[in-house]
Every structure is written in C-alpha cells, then in structure tokens.
Amino acid sequence: MTEPATTPTIGWDDFQRVELRVGRVLSARTFPEARKPAYVLEVDFGPEIGVRRSSAQITDLYTPESLVGRLVVAVVNFPPRQIGPLMSQCLVTGFHDAQGRVALCVPDADVPPGTRLL
C-alpha cells in the first residue's frame, strides 16, 4: 500500500492573508481575445471592495446568462493581472470535474457580497 502524498501545512496567519470573498456577478460576456475560452465577469463585492473584473475559464458549464446574479467566491487581494486587453482584478475560484471542466466554488446559501470566507 502506498502512502498518500503529503500536502505542506500552513498556519492560520498564512490562510488569513488570502482574501476570499463572496461576490455577485453583475455581468458576463464572452472574451474572444482570450487564448482559452473564457468570460469576462463583473463581480460586486459590496461597498467595502466594490465591483471588480475577472477573466474566468468556465465556458464548459456556464453561459453568460446563467452567471448573472449568481454568487461566486474570489480572491480579491491578488495584484491585478493583464490578460490580453483585460486587466483582471480578482480570481474567481472553482474546481475541475472529472472531465476537466471548471465548476464554480459557491456558497450554498445567500450571503451578502463582500463576506469573507472563514
């Protein structure tokens, strides 16, 4: 029997440095300039953080119309990143399924935009 791979541990302070917040998708559109199929999302993180843009490679499981109004979880304290003509301001999180498609990481109840993941 093989031993499972060990994952390096981190401390609570390391975890606290990552700002994972809930946001509500205000708009979603195709991003034809992206190298891989993607959408441009505008996500509202509440009055403290505001609206941020992100490029998200989630086209296999979602349509732009199905994303508007949904809650998502995103990292909001990464530095902005230029992706083609878009300056991405946050990283929307998700998981790869068995086919390699990205399923969004979402809360299972309605929570206010800007709420921090604990």
Short mmCIF file of C-alpha atoms in Angstrom, two decimals:
data_model
loop_
_atom_site.label_atom_id
_atom_site.label_comp_id
_atom_site.label_asym_id
_atom_site.label_seq_id
_atom_site.Cartn_x
_atom_site.Cartn_y
_atom_site.Cartn_z
CA MET A 1 0.00 0.00 0.00
CA THR A 2 1.42 3.39 -0.98
CA GLU A 3 1.41 6.31 1.37
CA PRO A 4 -0.76 9.27 0.33
CA ALA A 5 1.09 12.34 -0.85
CA THR A 6 1.57 14.87 1.91
CA THR A 7 0.50 18.42 1.44
CA PRO A 8 2.58 21.12 3.10
CA THR A 9 0.76 22.64 6.05
CA ILE A 10 0.24 26.34 6.57
CA GLY A 11 -0.55 28.35 9.65
CA TRP A 12 -3.69 30.36 10.35
CA ASP A 13 -1.82 33.58 9.56
CA ASP A 14 -0.99 32.23 6.07
CA PHE A 15 -4.66 31.43 5.45
CA GLN A 16 -5.74 34.86 6.73
CA ARG A 17 -3.56 36.60 4.14
CA VAL A 18 -5.73 35.23 1.32
CA GLU A 19 -8.85 37.42 0.98
CA LEU A 20 -11.53 35.02 -0.24
CA ARG A 21 -14.77 36.98 -0.57
CA VAL A 22 -18.27 36.37 -1.90
CA GLY A 23 -19.39 38.48 -4.82
CA ARG A 24 -22.46 38.67 -7.03
CA VAL A 25 -21.97 38.50 -10.80
CA LEU A 26 -23.39 41.68 -12.35
CA SER A 27 -22.48 40.88 -15.95
CA ALA A 28 -20.82 38.18 -18.01
CA ARG A 29 -19.73 38.26 -21.63
CA THR A 30 -17.59 36.16 -23.91
CA PHE A 31 -13.90 37.07 -24.04
CA PRO A 32 -12.91 36.40 -27.66
CA GLU A 33 -9.36 37.77 -27.17
CA ALA A 34 -8.53 35.13 -24.52
CA ARG A 35 -6.21 32.27 -25.55
CA LYS A 36 -8.56 29.70 -23.99
CA PRO A 37 -12.36 30.09 -23.98
CA ALA A 38 -13.33 32.46 -21.18
CA TYR A 39 -15.84 35.02 -19.98
CA VAL A 40 -15.28 38.49 -18.63
CA LEU A 41 -17.17 38.81 -15.36
CA GLU A 42 -18.02 41.95 -13.44
CA VAL A 43 -18.49 40.97 -9.81
CA ASP A 44 -19.89 43.13 -7.00
CA PHE A 45 -18.11 42.55 -3.68
CA GLY A 46 -20.15 45.08 -1.72
CA PRO A 47 -19.41 48.66 -0.64
CA GLU A 48 -16.05 47.94 1.02
CA ILE A 49 -14.43 46.40 -2.10
CA GLY A 50 -16.73 47.42 -4.96
CA VAL A 51 -17.02 45.94 -8.44
CA ARG A 52 -14.09 44.03 -9.92
CA ARG A 53 -13.48 42.37 -13.30
CA SER A 54 -12.18 38.87 -13.85
CA SER A 55 -11.46 36.52 -16.72
CA ALA A 56 -12.92 33.10 -15.96
CA GLN A 57 -12.41 29.91 -17.97
CA ILE A 58 -15.83 28.50 -17.09
CA THR A 59 -17.42 28.28 -20.54
CA ASP A 60 -17.95 24.50 -20.48
CA LEU A 61 -20.53 24.50 -17.69
CA TYR A 62 -21.98 28.03 -17.77
CA THR A 63 -23.49 30.51 -20.20
CA PRO A 64 -23.15 34.25 -19.66
CA GLU A 65 -26.89 34.44 -18.95
CA SER A 66 -26.71 31.72 -16.30
CA LEU A 67 -23.97 33.57 -14.42
CA VAL A 68 -25.67 36.93 -13.92
CA GLY A 69 -26.99 37.18 -10.36
CA ARG A 70 -25.01 34.19 -9.07
CA LEU A 71 -22.78 34.31 -6.04
CA VAL A 72 -19.13 33.35 -6.54
CA VAL A 73 -16.07 33.10 -4.30
CA ALA A 74 -12.99 35.01 -5.41
CA VAL A 75 -9.55 36.01 -4.21
CA VAL A 76 -9.63 39.81 -4.08
CA ASN A 77 -6.10 40.59 -2.86
CA PHE A 78 -4.01 39.26 -5.74
CA PRO A 79 -2.35 42.04 -7.74
CA PRO A 80 -4.20 42.94 -10.97
CA ARG A 81 -3.12 40.82 -13.95
CA GLN A 82 -3.19 41.80 -17.61
CA ILE A 83 -4.96 39.13 -19.67
CA GLY A 84 -4.98 40.31 -23.27
CA PRO A 85 -6.86 43.62 -23.32
CA LEU A 86 -8.41 42.96 -19.86
CA MET A 87 -6.94 43.91 -16.50
CA SER A 88 -8.20 41.10 -14.25
CA GLN A 89 -8.77 42.40 -10.73
CA CYS A 90 -9.72 39.20 -8.88
CA LEU A 91 -9.55 35.42 -9.23
CA VAL A 92 -12.90 33.63 -9.31
CA THR A 93 -12.45 30.17 -7.78
CA GLY A 94 -13.63 26.76 -8.92
CA PHE A 95 -12.86 23.06 -9.12
CA HIS A 96 -12.06 20.80 -12.08
CA ASP A 97 -14.55 18.00 -12.53
CA ALA A 98 -13.67 14.53 -13.87
CA GLN A 99 -13.76 15.88 -17.45
CA GLY A 100 -11.54 18.87 -16.64
CA ARG A 101 -14.37 21.42 -16.75
CA VAL A 102 -14.39 24.15 -14.11
CA ALA A 103 -17.29 24.17 -11.64
CA LEU A 104 -17.57 27.35 -9.60
CA CYS A 105 -16.91 27.42 -5.87
CA VAL A 106 -20.09 28.96 -4.47
CA PRO A 107 -21.82 29.35 -1.09
CA ASP A 108 -24.88 27.14 -0.65
CA ALA A 109 -26.94 29.95 0.92
CA ASP A 110 -27.43 33.63 0.15
CA VAL A 111 -24.78 35.73 1.89
CA PRO A 112 -24.04 39.44 1.45
CA PRO A 113 -21.47 40.43 -1.20
CA GLY A 114 -18.10 41.09 0.42
CA THR A 115 -18.49 38.42 3.10
CA ARG A 116 -15.15 36.81 3.84
CA LEU A 117 -14.60 33.06 3.73
CA LEU A 118 -13.79 31.76 7.20
#
